[in-house]
């Protein structure tokens, strides 16, 4: 055991693999992992920033989203996370991910079912998956991996596996990502 | 232990107490009429989380994060305690708002005395540092960490320390069985409140 007064930045303990929801090519020099919560207002703030950064980086970056629902603060966060995973099982994770952020004010169970229909999911299957909490374990796995990787709130970003501390406005985050792209 | 001065408050922090040192005793209010002392948790690991102030303006700030992962700490039978210089009424409102399920102690009078004893007081700002301590059941600091004040350190270091503590505890327990009851540690803890 030791006293640590200096710090190397925390690193992602669960590597990005096929288990993850990924946008962008595997050959991209930068991987940006976001741990987020669909009911968190700061994650909502980050959502358009992610889109801008993806546009700016193009094929040079891939984006990964992992669940970190703060269930004590956000009563719908857990179900929303499970809903996104259930949509993912039907090949529409990102559609649901976007839809949830765009409708953050209404994330109760009835709304989730409505959104499933609106993005064209098999609603019966989706509803069953939610009711049976089929993806609760998956959400928990994301959450645990976040804790062990040094996630310290939502959103938390990792650039090429290293936690990004400090501001995550478009300018700052883009600069950090470009720096990683030059020295991957 | 209010009223007692713990060491000198220096303008420049000298660094937090480190592993192997005895954890300074304290008794601070957790509610207007209830005090919590380190001794209350003898025999169990204690996580002391000093943080600069209630009401930091982010979701899932440090205390809310720890609240969320409380079950992970409880797997090690560990008690989590938050400490800042905020007054008890401020703590109560903050804990209520964030639905915190662990005590927040007010290091309020004399201001920052306990934080100073742990080397975790920022005199120029008049707040505690963002510092973490994992203390074993015998009152010995087993891990400590001073975070840059603006950076929430998360929980991974605490969990790693608790895991290591758990492992060494198992080994020590086996050794103790061979040595037979040694009350020395117990005596020292109760008569050495400042840890010197």
mmCIF file of C-alpha atoms in Angstrom:
data_model
loop_
_atom_site.group_PDB
_atom_site.id
_atom_site.type_symbol
_atom_site.label_atom_id
_atom_site.label_comp_id
_atom_site.label_asym_id
_atom_site.label_seq_id
_atom_site.Cartn_x
_atom_site.Cartn_y
_atom_site.Cartn_z
ATOM 1 C CA UNK A 1 0.000 0.000 0.000
ATOM 2 C CA UNK A 2 1.217 3.475 -0.701
ATOM 3 C CA UNK A 3 0.437 7.133 -0.488
ATOM 4 C CA UNK A 4 -0.105 8.672 -3.859
ATOM 5 C CA UNK A 5 0.206 12.389 -4.152
ATOM 6 C CA UNK A 6 0.960 12.502 -7.816
ATOM 7 C CA UNK A 7 -1.135 10.817 -10.350
ATOM 8 C CA UNK A 8 -0.865 9.186 -13.692
ATOM 9 C CA UNK A 9 -4.269 9.631 -15.230
ATOM 10 C CA UNK A 10 -6.697 6.755 -14.791
ATOM 11 C CA UNK A 11 -6.955 4.386 -17.696
ATOM 12 C CA UNK A 12 -9.749 2.414 -19.225
ATOM 13 C CA UNK A 13 -9.706 -1.050 -17.658
ATOM 14 C CA UNK A 14 -12.166 -2.636 -20.080
ATOM 15 C CA UNK A 15 -10.749 -2.357 -23.600
ATOM 16 C CA UNK A 16 -13.024 -1.416 -26.480
ATOM 17 C CA UNK A 17 -14.139 -4.593 -28.238
ATOM 18 C CA UNK A 18 -17.040 -5.935 -30.288
ATOM 19 C CA UNK A 19 -19.165 -5.852 -27.134
ATOM 20 C CA UNK A 20 -19.208 -2.056 -27.436
ATOM 21 C CA UNK A 21 -21.431 0.292 -29.378
ATOM 22 C CA UNK A 22 -19.037 1.953 -31.781
ATOM 23 C CA UNK A 23 -19.368 4.601 -34.481
ATOM 24 C CA UNK A 24 -16.381 5.009 -36.781
ATOM 25 C CA UNK A 25 -13.774 2.718 -38.287
ATOM 26 C CA UNK A 26 -11.618 0.327 -36.259
ATOM 27 C CA UNK A 27 -8.591 1.793 -38.039
ATOM 28 C CA UNK A 28 -9.187 5.278 -36.616
ATOM 29 C CA UNK A 29 -6.150 6.574 -34.697
ATOM 30 C CA UNK A 30 -8.367 7.934 -31.911
ATOM 31 C CA UNK A 31 -11.031 6.192 -29.861
ATOM 32 C CA UNK A 32 -13.212 8.421 -27.726
ATOM 33 C CA UNK A 33 -15.151 6.562 -25.032
ATOM 34 C CA UNK A 34 -17.961 8.362 -23.255
ATOM 35 C CA UNK A 35 -19.452 7.063 -20.009
ATOM 36 C CA UNK A 36 -22.841 8.699 -19.810
ATOM 37 C CA UNK A 37 -26.320 8.799 -18.341
ATOM 38 C CA UNK A 38 -29.333 9.553 -20.556
ATOM 39 C CA UNK A 39 -31.001 11.633 -17.861
ATOM 40 C CA UNK A 40 -27.924 13.703 -17.031
ATOM 41 C CA UNK A 41 -28.179 17.299 -18.261
ATOM 42 C CA UNK A 42 -24.420 17.521 -18.737
ATOM 43 C CA UNK A 43 -24.479 14.449 -20.985
ATOM 44 C CA UNK A 44 -27.210 16.188 -22.953
ATOM 45 C CA UNK A 45 -24.866 19.173 -23.278
ATOM 46 C CA UNK A 46 -22.157 16.830 -24.528
ATOM 47 C CA UNK A 47 -24.425 15.180 -27.107
ATOM 48 C CA UNK A 48 -24.233 17.871 -29.848
ATOM 49 C CA UNK A 49 -20.539 18.306 -29.060
ATOM 50 C CA UNK A 50 -20.015 14.622 -29.882
ATOM 51 C CA UNK A 51 -21.778 15.128 -33.199
ATOM 52 C CA UNK A 52 -19.632 18.157 -34.059
ATOM 53 C CA UNK A 53 -16.439 16.332 -33.130
ATOM 54 C CA UNK A 54 -17.436 13.308 -35.199
ATOM 55 C CA UNK A 55 -18.049 15.583 -38.168
ATOM 56 C CA UNK A 56 -14.735 17.302 -37.668
ATOM 57 C CA UNK A 57 -12.717 14.109 -37.189
ATOM 58 C CA UNK A 58 -14.436 11.958 -39.784
ATOM 59 C CA UNK A 59 -12.659 8.616 -40.208
ATOM 60 C CA UNK A 60 -9.903 9.635 -37.826
ATOM 61 C CA UNK A 61 -12.030 8.929 -34.761
ATOM 62 C CA UNK A 62 -14.408 6.314 -33.442
ATOM 63 C CA UNK A 63 -16.899 7.016 -30.714
ATOM 64 C CA UNK A 64 -17.957 4.525 -28.040
ATOM 65 C CA UNK A 65 -20.816 5.028 -25.591
ATOM 66 C CA UNK A 66 -20.991 3.122 -22.300
ATOM 67 C CA UNK A 67 -23.669 3.356 -19.622
ATOM 68 C CA UNK A 68 -23.063 5.046 -16.301
ATOM 69 C CA UNK A 69 -26.557 5.684 -14.902
ATOM 70 C CA UNK A 70 -26.603 7.642 -11.643
ATOM 71 C CA UNK A 71 -29.791 6.030 -10.437
ATOM 72 C CA UNK A 72 -30.083 7.821 -7.105
ATOM 73 C CA UNK A 73 -30.104 11.201 -8.829
ATOM 74 C CA UNK A 74 -31.942 10.183 -11.979
ATOM 75 C CA UNK A 75 -34.970 7.978 -11.541
ATOM 76 C CA UNK A 76 -35.273 7.016 -15.228
ATOM 77 C CA UNK A 77 -31.586 6.591 -15.997
ATOM 78 C CA UNK A 78 -31.412 2.847 -15.439
ATOM 79 C CA UNK A 79 -34.412 1.997 -17.623
ATOM 80 C CA UNK A 80 -33.270 4.413 -20.300
ATOM 81 C CA UNK A 81 -29.885 2.679 -20.390
ATOM 82 C CA UNK A 82 -31.561 -0.723 -20.636
ATOM 83 C CA UNK A 83 -33.796 0.644 -23.392
ATOM 84 C CA UNK A 84 -30.804 1.729 -25.455
ATOM 85 C CA UNK A 85 -29.270 -1.722 -25.027
ATOM 86 C CA UNK A 86 -32.561 -3.371 -25.972
ATOM 87 C CA UNK A 87 -32.619 -1.235 -29.109
ATOM 88 C CA UNK A 88 -29.009 -2.259 -29.689
ATOM 89 C CA UNK A 89 -30.098 -5.896 -29.669
ATOM 90 C CA UNK A 90 -32.303 -4.964 -32.619
ATOM 91 C CA UNK A 91 -29.469 -3.138 -34.363
ATOM 92 C CA UNK A 92 -30.648 0.359 -33.446
ATOM 93 C CA UNK A 93 -28.538 1.365 -30.476
ATOM 94 C CA UNK A 94 -27.451 4.747 -31.831
ATOM 95 C CA UNK A 95 -30.948 5.621 -33.038
ATOM 96 C CA UNK A 96 -32.239 5.081 -29.496
ATOM 97 C CA UNK A 97 -29.195 6.780 -27.938
ATOM 98 C CA UNK A 98 -29.902 9.912 -29.998
ATOM 99 C CA UNK A 99 -33.633 9.726 -29.423
ATOM 100 C CA UNK A 100 -33.227 9.485 -25.646
ATOM 101 C CA UNK A 101 -31.028 12.564 -25.498
ATOM 102 C CA UNK A 102 -33.342 14.452 -27.815
ATOM 103 C CA UNK A 103 -36.272 13.597 -25.537
ATOM 104 C CA UNK A 104 -34.522 13.800 -22.189
ATOM 105 C CA UNK A 105 -37.484 15.504 -20.505
ATOM 106 C CA UNK A 106 -39.628 12.408 -20.878
ATOM 107 C CA UNK A 107 -37.924 9.129 -20.110
ATOM 108 C CA UNK A 108 -40.613 7.249 -18.214
ATOM 109 C CA UNK A 109 -41.405 3.669 -19.250
ATOM 110 C CA UNK A 110 -44.425 4.638 -21.388
ATOM 111 C CA UNK A 111 -42.289 7.146 -23.275
ATOM 112 C CA UNK A 112 -39.582 4.528 -23.839
ATOM 113 C CA UNK A 113 -42.137 2.228 -25.488
ATOM 114 C CA UNK A 114 -43.338 5.088 -27.657
ATOM 115 C CA UNK A 115 -39.794 5.858 -28.771
ATOM 116 C CA UNK A 116 -39.220 2.182 -29.594
ATOM 117 C CA UNK A 117 -42.196 2.343 -31.950
ATOM 118 C CA UNK A 118 -41.084 5.658 -33.402
ATOM 119 C CA UNK A 119 -37.627 4.395 -34.340
ATOM 120 C CA UNK A 120 -39.127 1.246 -35.805
ATOM 121 C CA UNK A 121 -38.276 -1.438 -33.275
ATOM 122 C CA UNK A 122 -40.170 -4.660 -32.700
ATOM 123 C CA UNK A 123 -42.049 -3.143 -29.752
ATOM 124 C CA UNK A 124 -43.264 -6.413 -28.334
ATOM 125 C CA UNK A 125 -39.752 -7.768 -28.094
ATOM 126 C CA UNK A 126 -38.458 -4.436 -26.794
ATOM 127 C CA UNK A 127 -41.158 -4.318 -24.131
ATOM 128 C CA UNK A 128 -40.422 -7.880 -23.029
ATOM 129 C CA UNK A 129 -36.681 -7.164 -22.834
ATOM 130 C CA UNK A 130 -37.341 -4.132 -20.659
ATOM 131 C CA UNK A 131 -39.769 -5.921 -18.397
ATOM 132 C CA UNK A 132 -37.395 -8.839 -17.897
ATOM 133 C CA UNK A 133 -34.444 -6.473 -17.433
ATOM 134 C CA UNK A 134 -32.626 -8.495 -20.021
ATOM 135 C CA UNK A 135 -29.874 -5.893 -20.345
ATOM 136 C CA UNK A 136 -29.554 -4.862 -16.698
ATOM 137 C CA UNK A 137 -26.435 -7.014 -16.329
ATOM 138 C CA UNK A 138 -24.902 -5.416 -19.390
ATOM 139 C CA UNK A 139 -25.590 -1.924 -18.002
ATOM 140 C CA UNK A 140 -24.069 -2.968 -14.695
ATOM 141 C CA UNK A 141 -20.993 -4.296 -16.458
ATOM 142 C CA UNK A 142 -20.541 -0.905 -18.133
ATOM 143 C CA UNK A 143 -21.025 0.842 -14.791
ATOM 144 C CA UNK A 144 -18.525 -1.400 -12.960
ATOM 145 C CA UNK A 145 -15.968 -0.965 -15.718
ATOM 146 C CA UNK A 146 -16.460 2.778 -15.369
ATOM 147 C CA UNK A 147 -15.824 2.728 -11.633
ATOM 148 C CA UNK A 148 -12.672 0.691 -12.086
ATOM 149 C CA UNK A 149 -11.472 2.985 -14.853
ATOM 150 C CA UNK A 150 -11.815 6.138 -12.768
ATOM 151 C CA UNK A 151 -15.106 7.485 -14.062
ATOM 152 C CA UNK A 152 -15.789 10.377 -11.716
ATOM 153 C CA UNK A 153 -19.128 11.719 -12.841
ATOM 154 C CA UNK A 154 -21.087 12.012 -16.032
ATOM 155 C CA UNK A 155 -20.049 12.459 -18.696
ATOM 156 C CA UNK A 156 -16.516 11.082 -18.351
ATOM 157 C CA UNK A 157 -14.401 10.760 -21.478
ATOM 158 C CA UNK A 158 -11.441 8.547 -22.284
ATOM 159 C CA UNK A 159 -9.234 9.437 -25.242
ATOM 160 C CA UNK A 160 -7.305 6.406 -26.431
ATOM 161 C CA UNK A 161 -7.899 4.809 -23.055
ATOM 162 C CA UNK A 162 -6.772 7.733 -20.888
ATOM 163 C CA UNK A 163 -9.256 9.753 -18.840
ATOM 164 C CA UNK A 164 -9.749 13.289 -20.104
ATOM 165 C CA UNK A 165 -9.800 15.616 -17.103
ATOM 166 C CA UNK A 166 -11.076 19.151 -17.121
ATOM 167 C CA UNK A 167 -13.236 20.967 -19.628
ATOM 168 C CA UNK A 168 -14.969 19.098 -22.461
ATOM 169 C CA UNK A 169 -16.316 21.964 -24.515
ATOM 170 C CA UNK A 170 -15.959 21.528 -28.272
ATOM 171 C CA UNK A 171 -12.688 23.416 -28.517
ATOM 172 C CA UNK A 172 -10.919 21.749 -25.598
ATOM 173 C CA UNK A 173 -12.038 18.239 -26.397
ATOM 174 C CA UNK A 174 -11.244 18.604 -30.094
ATOM 175 C CA UNK A 175 -7.748 19.844 -29.248
ATOM 176 C CA UNK A 176 -7.173 16.872 -26.954
ATOM 177 C CA UNK A 177 -8.444 14.460 -29.594
ATOM 178 C CA UNK A 178 -6.309 16.018 -32.327
ATOM 179 C CA UNK A 179 -3.265 15.760 -30.076
ATOM 180 C CA UNK A 180 -4.030 12.059 -29.575
ATOM 181 C CA UNK A 181 -4.515 11.616 -33.310
ATOM 182 C CA UNK A 182 -1.030 12.978 -33.939
ATOM 183 C CA UNK A 183 0.540 10.779 -31.278
ATOM 184 C CA UNK A 184 -1.702 7.758 -31.111
ATOM 185 C CA UNK B 1 -12.531 16.421 19.805
ATOM 186 C CA UNK B 2 -13.721 19.972 19.070
ATOM 187 C CA UNK B 3 -11.692 22.649 20.794
ATOM 188 C CA UNK B 4 -8.470 20.768 20.362
ATOM 189 C CA UNK B 5 -5.861 22.119 17.985
ATOM 190 C CA UNK B 6 -4.385 19.540 15.722
ATOM 191 C CA UNK B 7 -0.957 20.636 14.608
ATOM 192 C CA UNK B 8 -0.097 23.833 12.848
ATOM 193 C CA UNK B 9 -2.056 25.164 9.956
ATOM 194 C CA UNK B 10 0.577 25.994 7.410
ATOM 195 C CA UNK B 11 -0.038 28.162 4.378
ATOM 196 C CA UNK B 12 1.435 25.540 2.112
ATOM 197 C CA UNK B 13 0.132 22.003 2.462
ATOM 198 C CA UNK B 14 2.869 19.618 3.526
ATOM 199 C CA UNK B 15 1.124 16.646 2.007
ATOM 200 C CA UNK B 16 -1.414 14.339 3.496
ATOM 201 C CA UNK B 17 -0.657 11.726 6.152
ATOM 202 C CA UNK B 18 0.631 8.601 4.522
ATOM 203 C CA UNK B 19 0.146 4.873 4.737
ATOM 204 C CA UNK B 20 1.362 3.279 7.955
ATOM 205 C CA UNK B 21 0.578 6.306 10.149
ATOM 206 C CA UNK B 22 -2.032 6.222 12.858
ATOM 207 C CA UNK B 23 -5.187 8.033 11.804
ATOM 208 C CA UNK B 24 -5.828 11.078 14.029
ATOM 209 C CA UNK B 25 -8.939 10.671 16.128
ATOM 210 C CA UNK B 26 -11.888 12.980 15.667
ATOM 211 C CA UNK B 27 -15.444 13.469 16.787
ATOM 212 C CA UNK B 28 -17.483 15.753 14.563
ATOM 213 C CA UNK B 29 -21.140 16.494 14.167
ATOM 214 C CA UNK B 30 -23.053 14.588 11.535
ATOM 215 C CA UNK B 31 -26.368 16.115 12.637
ATOM 216 C CA UNK B 32 -27.016 19.041 14.999
ATOM 217 C CA UNK B 33 -27.157 16.672 17.971
ATOM 218 C CA UNK B 34 -25.134 13.693 16.870
ATOM 219 C CA UNK B 35 -21.394 13.208 16.675
ATOM 220 C CA UNK B 36 -19.487 10.628 14.722
ATOM 221 C CA UNK B 37 -16.021 9.599 15.832
ATOM 222 C CA UNK B 38 -13.420 7.446 14.175
ATOM 223 C CA UNK B 39 -13.562 5.082 17.146
ATOM 224 C CA UNK B 40 -17.194 4.274 16.327
ATOM 225 C CA UNK B 41 -15.941 2.131 13.474
ATOM 226 C CA UNK B 42 -13.186 0.148 15.142
ATOM 227 C CA UNK B 43 -12.812 -3.238 13.587
ATOM 228 C CA UNK B 44 -14.027 -2.018 10.203
ATOM 229 C CA UNK B 45 -12.325 -0.172 7.392
ATOM 230 C CA UNK B 46 -13.176 3.513 7.151
ATOM 231 C CA UNK B 47 -12.985 5.617 4.022
ATOM 232 C CA UNK B 48 -12.447 9.295 4.826
ATOM 233 C CA UNK B 49 -13.220 11.527 1.899
ATOM 234 C CA UNK B 50 -12.228 15.149 2.436
ATOM 235 C CA UNK B 51 -13.760 17.380 -0.235
ATOM 236 C CA UNK B 52 -13.626 21.155 -0.680
ATOM 237 C CA UNK B 53 -17.288 22.085 -0.459
ATOM 238 C CA UNK B 54 -20.914 20.998 -0.661
ATOM 239 C CA UNK B 55 -22.883 21.955 -3.754
ATOM 240 C CA UNK B 56 -20.299 21.558 -6.458
ATOM 241 C CA UNK B 57 -22.203 22.284 -9.637
ATOM 242 C CA UNK B 58 -21.957 18.994 -11.478
ATOM 243 C CA UNK B 59 -24.042 15.881 -11.766
ATOM 244 C CA UNK B 60 -22.442 12.948 -10.175
ATOM 245 C CA UNK B 61 -20.004 15.061 -8.235
ATOM 246 C CA UNK B 62 -17.662 13.189 -5.930
ATOM 247 C CA UNK B 63 -20.146 12.601 -3.092
ATOM 248 C CA UNK B 64 -23.008 11.680 -5.430
ATOM 249 C CA UNK B 65 -20.717 9.244 -7.200
ATOM 250 C CA UNK B 66 -19.689 7.587 -3.936
ATOM 251 C CA UNK B 67 -23.328 7.433 -2.914
ATOM 252 C CA UNK B 68 -24.080 5.558 -6.107
ATOM 253 C CA UNK B 69 -21.363 3.002 -5.545
ATOM 254 C CA UNK B 70 -21.869 2.607 -1.795
ATOM 255 C CA UNK B 71 -22.699 -1.097 -2.239
ATOM 256 C CA UNK B 72 -19.194 -1.623 -3.639
ATOM 257 C CA UNK B 73 -17.685 -0.185 -0.443
ATOM 258 C CA UNK B 74 -20.089 -2.156 1.713
ATOM 259 C CA UNK B 75 -18.831 -5.405 0.193
ATOM 260 C CA UNK B 76 -15.714 -4.731 2.255
ATOM 261 C CA UNK B 77 -17.792 -3.806 5.320
ATOM 262 C CA UNK B 78 -16.268 -0.339 4.935
ATOM 263 C CA UNK B 79 -17.838 2.855 6.257
ATOM 264 C CA UNK B 80 -17.698 5.949 4.074
ATOM 265 C CA UNK B 81 -17.476 9.364 5.695
ATOM 266 C CA UNK B 82 -17.415 12.699 3.874
ATOM 267 C CA UNK B 83 -15.771 15.697 5.562
ATOM 268 C CA UNK B 84 -15.670 19.352 4.644
ATOM 269 C CA UNK B 85 -15.654 22.648 6.531
ATOM 270 C CA UNK B 86 -19.280 23.324 5.644
ATOM 271 C CA UNK B 87 -21.591 23.732 8.616
ATOM 272 C CA UNK B 88 -23.978 21.012 9.654
ATOM 273 C CA UNK B 89 -27.099 22.696 8.259
ATOM 274 C CA UNK B 90 -25.428 23.070 4.908
ATOM 275 C CA UNK B 91 -24.439 19.390 4.997
ATOM 276 C CA UNK B 92 -27.998 18.370 5.850
ATOM 277 C CA UNK B 93 -29.470 20.302 2.958
ATOM 278 C CA UNK B 94 -26.838 18.974 0.572
ATOM 279 C CA UNK B 95 -27.257 15.366 1.730
ATOM 280 C CA UNK B 96 -31.022 15.673 1.414
ATOM 281 C CA UNK B 97 -30.813 17.142 -2.076
ATOM 282 C CA UNK B 98 -28.395 14.477 -3.326
ATOM 283 C CA UNK B 99 -30.086 11.688 -1.326
ATOM 284 C CA UNK B 100 -26.789 10.754 0.299
ATOM 285 C CA UNK B 101 -26.832 7.607 2.402
ATOM 286 C CA UNK B 102 -23.612 8.149 4.350
ATOM 287 C CA UNK B 103 -22.610 10.736 6.970
ATOM 288 C CA UNK B 104 -21.151 14.122 6.117
ATOM 289 C CA UNK B 105 -19.147 15.582 8.976
ATOM 290 C CA UNK B 106 -18.730 19.285 9.643
ATOM 291 C CA UNK B 107 -15.097 20.223 10.285
ATOM 292 C CA UNK B 108 -16.476 23.591 11.199
ATOM 293 C CA UNK B 109 -15.221 24.634 14.644
ATOM 294 C CA UNK B 110 -12.339 25.034 15.041
ATOM 295 C CA UNK B 111 -12.427 25.343 11.305
ATOM 296 C CA UNK B 112 -10.547 22.651 9.452
ATOM 297 C CA UNK B 113 -8.931 21.203 12.591
ATOM 298 C CA UNK B 114 -9.446 17.589 11.581
ATOM 299 C CA UNK B 115 -8.432 18.267 7.986
ATOM 300 C CA UNK B 116 -5.246 19.919 9.303
ATOM 301 C CA UNK B 117 -4.469 16.877 11.425
ATOM 302 C CA UNK B 118 -4.618 14.785 8.262
ATOM 303 C CA UNK B 119 -2.552 17.308 6.271
ATOM 304 C CA UNK B 120 -5.597 17.999 4.160
ATOM 305 C CA UNK B 121 -6.406 21.657 4.831
ATOM 306 C CA UNK B 122 -5.951 24.474 2.337
ATOM 307 C CA UNK B 123 -5.361 27.480 4.539
ATOM 308 C CA UNK B 124 -5.375 30.121 1.772
ATOM 309 C CA UNK B 125 -8.818 29.024 0.583
ATOM 310 C CA UNK B 126 -10.120 27.971 3.980
ATOM 311 C CA UNK B 127 -11.343 24.634 2.626
ATOM 312 C CA UNK B 128 -10.318 21.035 2.884
ATOM 313 C CA UNK B 129 -8.257 19.412 0.182
ATOM 314 C CA UNK B 130 -9.697 16.726 -2.040
ATOM 315 C CA UNK B 131 -8.011 13.917 -0.129
ATOM 316 C CA UNK B 132 -8.845 10.284 0.462
ATOM 317 C CA UNK B 133 -7.845 7.942 3.278
ATOM 318 C CA UNK B 134 -8.535 4.275 3.766
ATOM 319 C CA UNK B 135 -8.110 3.411 7.442
ATOM 320 C CA UNK B 136 -8.044 -0.159 8.702
ATOM 321 C CA UNK B 137 -9.983 -1.577 11.637
ATOM 322 C CA UNK B 138 -7.069 -0.811 13.989
ATOM 323 C CA UNK B 139 -7.047 2.881 13.079
ATOM 324 C CA UNK B 140 -3.975 2.746 10.825
ATOM 325 C CA UNK B 141 -3.975 4.619 7.516
ATOM 326 C CA UNK B 142 -3.466 2.030 4.798
ATOM 327 C CA UNK B 143 -3.773 4.244 1.763
ATOM 328 C CA UNK B 144 -4.045 7.951 1.134
ATOM 329 C CA UNK B 145 -4.340 10.103 -1.909
ATOM 330 C CA UNK B 146 -4.225 13.836 -2.491
ATOM 331 C CA UNK B 147 -6.092 14.772 -5.623
ATOM 332 C CA UNK B 148 -5.623 18.001 -7.541
ATOM 333 C CA UNK B 149 -8.393 20.065 -5.959
ATOM 334 C CA UNK B 150 -10.271 20.561 -9.218
ATOM 335 C CA UNK B 151 -10.274 16.887 -10.145
ATOM 336 C CA UNK B 152 -12.718 14.430 -8.700
ATOM 337 C CA UNK B 153 -10.551 11.364 -8.051
ATOM 338 C CA UNK B 154 -13.343 8.848 -8.581
ATOM 339 C CA UNK B 155 -13.401 5.632 -6.581
ATOM 340 C CA UNK B 156 -11.001 3.265 -8.237
ATOM 341 C CA UNK B 157 -8.130 3.999 -5.854
ATOM 342 C CA UNK B 158 -10.356 3.429 -2.824
ATOM 343 C CA UNK B 159 -11.577 0.096 -4.146
ATOM 344 C CA UNK B 160 -8.049 -1.053 -4.928
ATOM 345 C CA UNK B 161 -6.949 -0.099 -1.407
ATOM 346 C CA UNK B 162 -9.910 -1.930 0.146
ATOM 347 C CA UNK B 163 -9.093 -5.024 -1.880
ATOM 348 C CA UNK B 164 -5.466 -4.953 -0.763
ATOM 349 C CA UNK B 165 -6.551 -4.369 2.820
ATOM 350 C CA UNK B 166 -8.925 -7.286 2.585
ATOM 351 C CA UNK B 167 -6.131 -9.536 1.393
ATOM 352 C CA UNK B 168 -3.566 -8.463 4.001
ATOM 353 C CA UNK B 169 -6.240 -8.636 6.707
ATOM 354 C CA UNK B 170 -6.859 -12.265 5.897
ATOM 355 C CA UNK B 171 -3.134 -12.972 6.166
ATOM 356 C CA UNK B 172 -2.803 -11.023 9.427
ATOM 357 C CA UNK B 173 -5.793 -12.729 10.973
ATOM 358 C CA UNK B 174 -4.143 -16.062 10.328
ATOM 359 C CA UNK B 175 -0.920 -14.804 11.926
ATOM 360 C CA UNK B 176 -2.717 -13.297 14.930
ATOM 361 C CA UNK B 177 -4.292 -16.621 15.720
ATOM 362 C CA UNK B 178 -0.771 -17.919 16.300
ATOM 363 C CA UNK B 179 0.306 -14.980 18.474
ATOM 364 C CA UNK B 180 -2.701 -14.843 20.836
ATOM 365 C CA UNK B 181 -4.430 -11.636 21.931
ATOM 366 C CA UNK B 182 -2.271 -8.538 21.791
ATOM 367 C CA UNK B 183 -4.089 -5.550 23.288
ATOM 368 C CA UNK B 184 -1.236 -3.097 22.732
ATOM 369 C CA UNK B 185 -2.691 -1.552 19.593
ATOM 370 C CA UNK B 186 -6.044 -0.990 21.217
ATOM 371 C CA UNK B 187 -4.459 0.822 24.173
ATOM 372 C CA UNK B 188 -2.321 3.049 22.018
ATOM 373 C CA UNK B 189 -5.224 4.141 19.885
ATOM 374 C CA UNK B 190 -7.339 5.287 22.784
ATOM 375 C CA UNK B 191 -4.548 7.303 24.427
ATOM 376 C CA UNK B 192 -3.007 8.872 21.357
ATOM 377 C CA UNK B 193 -5.729 10.957 19.799
ATOM 378 C CA UNK B 194 -3.500 13.150 17.666
ATOM 379 C CA UNK B 195 -1.603 10.251 16.249
ATOM 380 C CA UNK B 196 1.838 11.284 17.559
#
